[in-house]
Amino acid sequence: MIYLKIVNNFLDEKDLKFLCKMNLKKVNKNEIKVYHNTIDKLKNVKSSCIDEEYLIDLQNIYHNKAMEILKELNPEKLSLYDYSEFHIVESGSKYKFPIHDDIPAKILSGVIYLEPEKNKGTCFYETKDGQGIKEVKWKRNRAVFFSRKERTTWHSFESDGKNNRTVLVYNLMTKDIKSVYKLENKNYFFGLFRSKINPYLHRYFNFII
C-alpha cells in the first residue's frame, strides 16, 4: 500500500467557508467540472474561478505546509518544485473516475474534501485491477496527500450516488519530467510512449485525484 499523509482540518476556517460557498455552475449527475487555478514560484497566476489576490494568499498560507508534507513523503523531489495547482473540482452525484496513477508532473498530489457534509472519499489500491483497496473516508476539510510513483500509486474516486462531490485539488508540480523518472528509477522514454498511446490518461489525470 502506498504511503499517505492524512491531515484533518487542513484549511483555515475562513478558507474552508470561502471555498465551500463559491458560486459554481451546475453539474449533471454523470458529469465533472474542473476549475483550473495555478500559481508559480514568481507568483504568476492563471485562474478560472479564484480571485488572483486570493490565490496568492492561498499560496502564502499553505505552500510551506505542503512542502513539509512532500519532505516527509518524498524529500528527493523537493528541489523539482515549479508551481502549484489549486483546482476546484465538482463531480456529479453518480460520477465515477476509474483507477489510475498520476502524471509525473505531480510531485505531490493532494485533495481536500469540501462539500457536502457526507460523501465518498478517495480509494487507493495495491494493484491496477483494484486489489488491496483502502478508502480514505470523506470528512469535510480532511486532506489526503501522496507522492506519485509510475504505475504504483493507483487510486480512484466516485460520488455517493446521492450528492455532488466538491473538492480542492492541491498539487505541487514540476516541469522537469526527466528528473522525476530518474528519481523513480523508471524509463523516461517508456513513460512518453505510454502517454502517446493513452493521451486520455494524461489529458484528464493531470488535474484530478
mmCIF file of C-alpha atoms in Angstrom:
data_model
loop_
_atom_site.group_PDB
_atom_site.id
_atom_site.type_symbol
_atom_site.label_atom_id
_atom_site.label_comp_id
_atom_site.label_asym_id
_atom_site.label_seq_id
_atom_site.Cartn_x
_atom_site.Cartn_y
_atom_site.Cartn_z
ATOM 1 C CA MET A 1 0.000 0.000 0.000
ATOM 2 C CA ILE A 2 1.335 3.451 -0.871
ATOM 3 C CA TYR A 3 2.193 5.807 1.936
ATOM 4 C CA LEU A 4 -0.397 8.508 2.554
ATOM 5 C CA LYS A 5 -0.464 11.661 4.612
ATOM 6 C CA ILE A 6 -3.910 12.438 6.017
ATOM 7 C CA VAL A 7 -4.469 15.824 7.642
ATOM 8 C CA ASN A 8 -7.769 16.735 9.282
ATOM 9 C CA ASN A 9 -8.792 20.410 9.385
ATOM 10 C CA PHE A 10 -6.213 21.274 6.731
ATOM 11 C CA LEU A 11 -7.736 24.606 5.707
ATOM 12 C CA ASP A 12 -8.229 27.567 7.986
ATOM 13 C CA GLU A 13 -11.906 28.001 8.816
ATOM 14 C CA LYS A 14 -12.221 31.187 6.758
ATOM 15 C CA ASP A 15 -10.757 29.489 3.676
ATOM 16 C CA LEU A 16 -12.970 26.447 4.115
ATOM 17 C CA LYS A 17 -16.069 28.649 4.262
ATOM 18 C CA PHE A 18 -14.973 30.712 1.270
ATOM 19 C CA LEU A 19 -14.250 27.705 -0.947
ATOM 20 C CA CYS A 20 -17.452 25.925 0.067
ATOM 21 C CA LYS A 21 -19.566 28.951 -0.819
ATOM 22 C CA MET A 22 -18.171 29.534 -4.305
ATOM 23 C CA ASN A 23 -20.825 30.063 -6.960
ATOM 24 C CA LEU A 24 -20.106 27.198 -9.367
ATOM 25 C CA LYS A 25 -22.018 26.120 -12.450
ATOM 26 C CA LYS A 26 -24.487 23.272 -12.111
ATOM 27 C CA VAL A 27 -23.071 19.810 -12.803
ATOM 28 C CA ASN A 28 -25.239 16.957 -14.059
ATOM 29 C CA LYS A 29 -25.204 13.669 -12.178
ATOM 30 C CA ASN A 30 -22.770 11.942 -14.599
ATOM 31 C CA GLU A 31 -20.513 14.930 -15.283
ATOM 32 C CA ILE A 32 -17.394 16.505 -13.786
ATOM 33 C CA LYS A 33 -16.330 20.137 -13.856
ATOM 34 C CA VAL A 34 -12.783 21.302 -13.155
ATOM 35 C CA TYR A 35 -11.874 24.920 -12.437
ATOM 36 C CA HIS A 36 -8.136 25.318 -13.091
ATOM 37 C CA ASN A 37 -6.095 27.674 -10.904
ATOM 38 C CA THR A 38 -2.279 27.741 -10.894
ATOM 39 C CA ILE A 39 0.449 29.883 -9.344
ATOM 40 C CA ASP A 40 4.213 29.576 -9.805
ATOM 41 C CA LYS A 41 7.257 30.458 -7.692
ATOM 42 C CA LEU A 42 7.222 34.033 -9.014
ATOM 43 C CA LYS A 43 3.525 34.444 -8.106
ATOM 44 C CA ASN A 44 2.401 34.357 -11.725
ATOM 45 C CA VAL A 45 -1.273 33.374 -11.633
ATOM 46 C CA LYS A 46 -3.675 31.665 -14.028
ATOM 47 C CA SER A 47 -7.157 31.422 -12.592
ATOM 48 C CA SER A 48 -10.589 30.352 -13.796
ATOM 49 C CA CYS A 49 -12.660 30.824 -10.641
ATOM 50 C CA ILE A 50 -10.493 32.115 -7.778
ATOM 51 C CA ASP A 51 -9.574 35.784 -7.470
ATOM 52 C CA GLU A 52 -5.868 36.295 -8.224
ATOM 53 C CA GLU A 53 -5.103 38.021 -4.922
ATOM 54 C CA TYR A 54 -6.871 35.284 -3.003
ATOM 55 C CA LEU A 55 -4.924 32.632 -4.906
ATOM 56 C CA ILE A 56 -1.700 34.361 -3.862
ATOM 57 C CA ASP A 57 -2.963 34.293 -0.276
ATOM 58 C CA LEU A 58 -3.620 30.549 -0.517
ATOM 59 C CA GLN A 59 -0.092 30.025 -1.811
ATOM 60 C CA ASN A 60 1.384 32.112 1.005
ATOM 61 C CA ILE A 61 -0.587 30.287 3.682
ATOM 62 C CA TYR A 62 -0.342 26.657 2.565
ATOM 63 C CA HIS A 63 2.815 26.329 0.460
ATOM 64 C CA ASN A 64 5.227 25.676 3.322
ATOM 65 C CA LYS A 65 2.763 23.214 4.816
ATOM 66 C CA ALA A 66 2.577 21.283 1.541
ATOM 67 C CA MET A 67 6.345 21.339 1.087
ATOM 68 C CA GLU A 68 6.774 19.874 4.574
ATOM 69 C CA ILE A 69 4.439 17.046 3.605
ATOM 70 C CA LEU A 70 6.448 16.436 0.420
ATOM 71 C CA LYS A 71 9.624 16.454 2.519
ATOM 72 C CA GLU A 72 8.100 13.716 4.665
ATOM 73 C CA LEU A 73 6.779 11.601 1.782
ATOM 74 C CA ASN A 74 9.414 12.076 -0.911
ATOM 75 C CA PRO A 75 12.229 14.520 0.004
ATOM 76 C CA GLU A 76 14.180 13.819 -3.189
ATOM 77 C CA LYS A 77 11.530 15.681 -5.190
ATOM 78 C CA LEU A 78 11.617 18.903 -3.154
ATOM 79 C CA SER A 79 14.108 20.593 -5.475
ATOM 80 C CA LEU A 80 11.906 19.862 -8.522
ATOM 81 C CA TYR A 81 9.050 22.162 -7.466
ATOM 82 C CA ASP A 82 7.975 24.753 -10.059
ATOM 83 C CA TYR A 83 4.330 25.685 -9.418
ATOM 84 C CA SER A 84 1.131 24.858 -7.522
ATOM 85 C CA GLU A 85 -2.354 23.869 -8.615
ATOM 86 C CA PHE A 86 -5.441 24.858 -6.616
ATOM 87 C CA HIS A 87 -8.196 23.298 -8.725
ATOM 88 C CA ILE A 88 -11.823 23.264 -7.631
ATOM 89 C CA VAL A 89 -13.434 20.031 -8.841
ATOM 90 C CA GLU A 90 -17.126 19.182 -8.669
ATOM 91 C CA SER A 91 -18.356 15.779 -9.785
ATOM 92 C CA GLY A 92 -21.984 14.789 -10.238
ATOM 93 C CA SER A 93 -23.833 12.554 -7.811
ATOM 94 C CA LYS A 94 -23.334 9.422 -9.942
ATOM 95 C CA TYR A 95 -19.937 10.261 -11.409
ATOM 96 C CA LYS A 96 -17.148 7.652 -11.181
ATOM 97 C CA PHE A 97 -13.485 8.116 -12.074
ATOM 98 C CA PRO A 98 -11.550 4.911 -12.850
ATOM 99 C CA ILE A 99 -8.432 3.560 -11.187
ATOM 100 C CA HIS A 100 -5.353 5.457 -12.364
ATOM 101 C CA ASP A 101 -1.939 6.728 -11.362
ATOM 102 C CA ASP A 102 -0.966 10.399 -11.579
ATOM 103 C CA ILE A 103 1.174 12.039 -14.237
ATOM 104 C CA PRO A 104 4.876 12.562 -13.405
ATOM 105 C CA ALA A 105 4.461 16.353 -13.302
ATOM 106 C CA LYS A 106 2.725 15.917 -9.936
ATOM 107 C CA ILE A 107 5.412 15.660 -7.279
ATOM 108 C CA LEU A 108 2.794 15.927 -4.526
ATOM 109 C CA SER A 109 -0.874 15.083 -5.125
ATOM 110 C CA GLY A 110 -3.460 16.352 -2.692
ATOM 111 C CA VAL A 111 -7.221 16.559 -2.295
ATOM 112 C CA ILE A 112 -9.180 18.404 0.386
ATOM 113 C CA TYR A 113 -12.807 17.392 0.869
ATOM 114 C CA LEU A 114 -15.136 20.429 0.779
ATOM 115 C CA GLU A 115 -18.801 19.674 0.150
ATOM 116 C CA PRO A 116 -21.166 18.138 1.186
ATOM 117 C CA GLU A 117 -21.083 17.010 4.808
ATOM 118 C CA LYS A 118 -21.184 13.334 3.763
ATOM 119 C CA ASN A 119 -19.948 11.615 0.604
ATOM 120 C CA LYS A 120 -17.407 9.030 -0.551
ATOM 121 C CA GLY A 121 -13.705 9.606 -0.093
ATOM 122 C CA THR A 122 -10.737 8.570 -2.242
ATOM 123 C CA CYS A 123 -9.803 4.907 -2.745
ATOM 124 C CA PHE A 124 -6.228 3.639 -3.030
ATOM 125 C CA TYR A 125 -5.155 0.243 -4.323
ATOM 126 C CA GLU A 126 -2.161 -2.046 -4.300
ATOM 127 C CA THR A 127 -2.736 -3.030 -7.939
ATOM 128 C CA LYS A 128 -4.211 -1.506 -11.096
ATOM 129 C CA ASP A 129 -7.047 -4.063 -11.086
ATOM 130 C CA GLY A 130 -8.275 -2.889 -7.676
ATOM 131 C CA GLN A 131 -6.754 -5.339 -5.212
ATOM 132 C CA GLY A 132 -5.831 -4.214 -1.711
ATOM 133 C CA ILE A 133 -8.330 -1.362 -1.522
ATOM 134 C CA LYS A 134 -8.138 1.311 1.176
ATOM 135 C CA GLU A 135 -10.629 4.181 1.327
ATOM 136 C CA VAL A 136 -9.727 7.437 3.000
ATOM 137 C CA LYS A 137 -13.215 8.258 4.164
ATOM 138 C CA TRP A 138 -14.901 11.553 3.496
ATOM 139 C CA LYS A 139 -14.772 14.199 6.189
ATOM 140 C CA ARG A 140 -15.148 17.883 5.441
ATOM 141 C CA ASN A 141 -11.758 19.663 5.464
ATOM 142 C CA ARG A 142 -9.828 16.382 5.522
ATOM 143 C CA ALA A 143 -6.778 16.469 3.233
ATOM 144 C CA VAL A 144 -5.165 13.406 1.639
ATOM 145 C CA PHE A 145 -1.670 13.679 0.148
ATOM 146 C CA PHE A 146 0.705 11.293 -1.584
ATOM 147 C CA SER A 147 3.728 11.485 -3.860
ATOM 148 C CA ARG A 148 3.122 9.527 -7.046
ATOM 149 C CA LYS A 149 5.265 6.758 -8.469
ATOM 150 C CA GLU A 150 4.873 5.417 -12.003
ATOM 151 C CA ARG A 151 2.390 2.520 -12.199
ATOM 152 C CA THR A 152 2.315 2.194 -8.405
ATOM 153 C CA THR A 153 0.140 4.884 -6.812
ATOM 154 C CA TRP A 154 -3.225 3.574 -8.024
ATOM 155 C CA HIS A 155 -6.361 5.400 -6.868
ATOM 156 C CA SER A 156 -9.907 6.332 -7.854
ATOM 157 C CA PHE A 157 -12.929 8.236 -6.605
ATOM 158 C CA GLU A 158 -16.663 8.434 -7.078
ATOM 159 C CA SER A 159 -19.654 10.258 -5.657
ATOM 160 C CA ASP A 160 -22.087 8.513 -3.339
ATOM 161 C CA GLY A 161 -24.982 8.369 -5.813
ATOM 162 C CA LYS A 162 -26.968 10.980 -3.916
ATOM 163 C CA ASN A 163 -24.935 14.186 -3.765
ATOM 164 C CA ASN A 164 -22.430 16.061 -5.867
ATOM 165 C CA ARG A 165 -18.858 15.904 -4.576
ATOM 166 C CA THR A 166 -16.738 19.079 -4.394
ATOM 167 C CA VAL A 167 -13.043 19.105 -3.541
ATOM 168 C CA LEU A 168 -9.982 21.303 -3.674
ATOM 169 C CA VAL A 169 -7.232 19.527 -5.589
ATOM 170 C CA TYR A 170 -3.942 20.922 -4.295
ATOM 171 C CA ASN A 171 -0.890 19.689 -6.201
ATOM 172 C CA LEU A 172 2.774 20.618 -6.177
ATOM 173 C CA MET A 173 4.040 20.431 -9.757
ATOM 174 C CA THR A 174 7.269 20.227 -11.750
ATOM 175 C CA LYS A 175 8.270 20.784 -15.372
ATOM 176 C CA ASP A 176 11.361 18.591 -15.034
ATOM 177 C CA ILE A 177 9.796 15.275 -16.057
ATOM 178 C CA LYS A 178 13.111 13.595 -16.887
ATOM 179 C CA SER A 179 14.319 14.067 -13.324
ATOM 180 C CA VAL A 180 11.093 12.585 -11.970
ATOM 181 C CA TYR A 181 11.608 9.379 -13.937
ATOM 182 C CA LYS A 182 15.248 9.274 -12.872
ATOM 183 C CA LEU A 183 14.342 9.577 -9.187
ATOM 184 C CA GLU A 184 11.659 6.917 -9.577
ATOM 185 C CA ASN A 185 14.113 4.629 -11.357
ATOM 186 C CA LYS A 186 11.753 4.438 -14.325
ATOM 187 C CA ASN A 187 12.323 4.726 -18.065
ATOM 188 C CA TYR A 188 11.600 8.217 -19.381
ATOM 189 C CA PHE A 189 11.060 7.113 -22.982
ATOM 190 C CA PHE A 190 8.697 4.332 -21.956
ATOM 191 C CA GLY A 191 6.748 6.929 -19.988
ATOM 192 C CA LEU A 192 6.469 9.142 -23.070
ATOM 193 C CA PHE A 193 5.319 6.183 -25.138
ATOM 194 C CA ARG A 194 2.689 5.348 -22.538
ATOM 195 C CA SER A 195 1.436 8.923 -22.763
ATOM 196 C CA LYS A 196 1.160 8.807 -26.540
ATOM 197 C CA ILE A 197 -0.780 5.553 -26.667
ATOM 198 C CA ASN A 198 -3.139 6.720 -23.946
ATOM 199 C CA PRO A 199 -3.487 10.516 -24.240
ATOM 200 C CA TYR A 200 -6.804 10.382 -22.361
ATOM 201 C CA LEU A 201 -4.903 9.325 -19.255
ATOM 202 C CA HIS A 202 -2.595 12.304 -19.210
ATOM 203 C CA ARG A 203 -5.085 14.847 -20.510
ATOM 204 C CA TYR A 204 -7.572 14.206 -17.720
ATOM 205 C CA PHE A 205 -5.484 12.803 -14.900
ATOM 206 C CA ASN A 206 -3.438 15.999 -14.918
ATOM 207 C CA PHE A 207 -5.963 17.686 -12.683
ATOM 208 C CA ILE A 208 -7.753 15.063 -10.643
ATOM 209 C CA ILE A 209 -7.039 12.539 -7.930
#
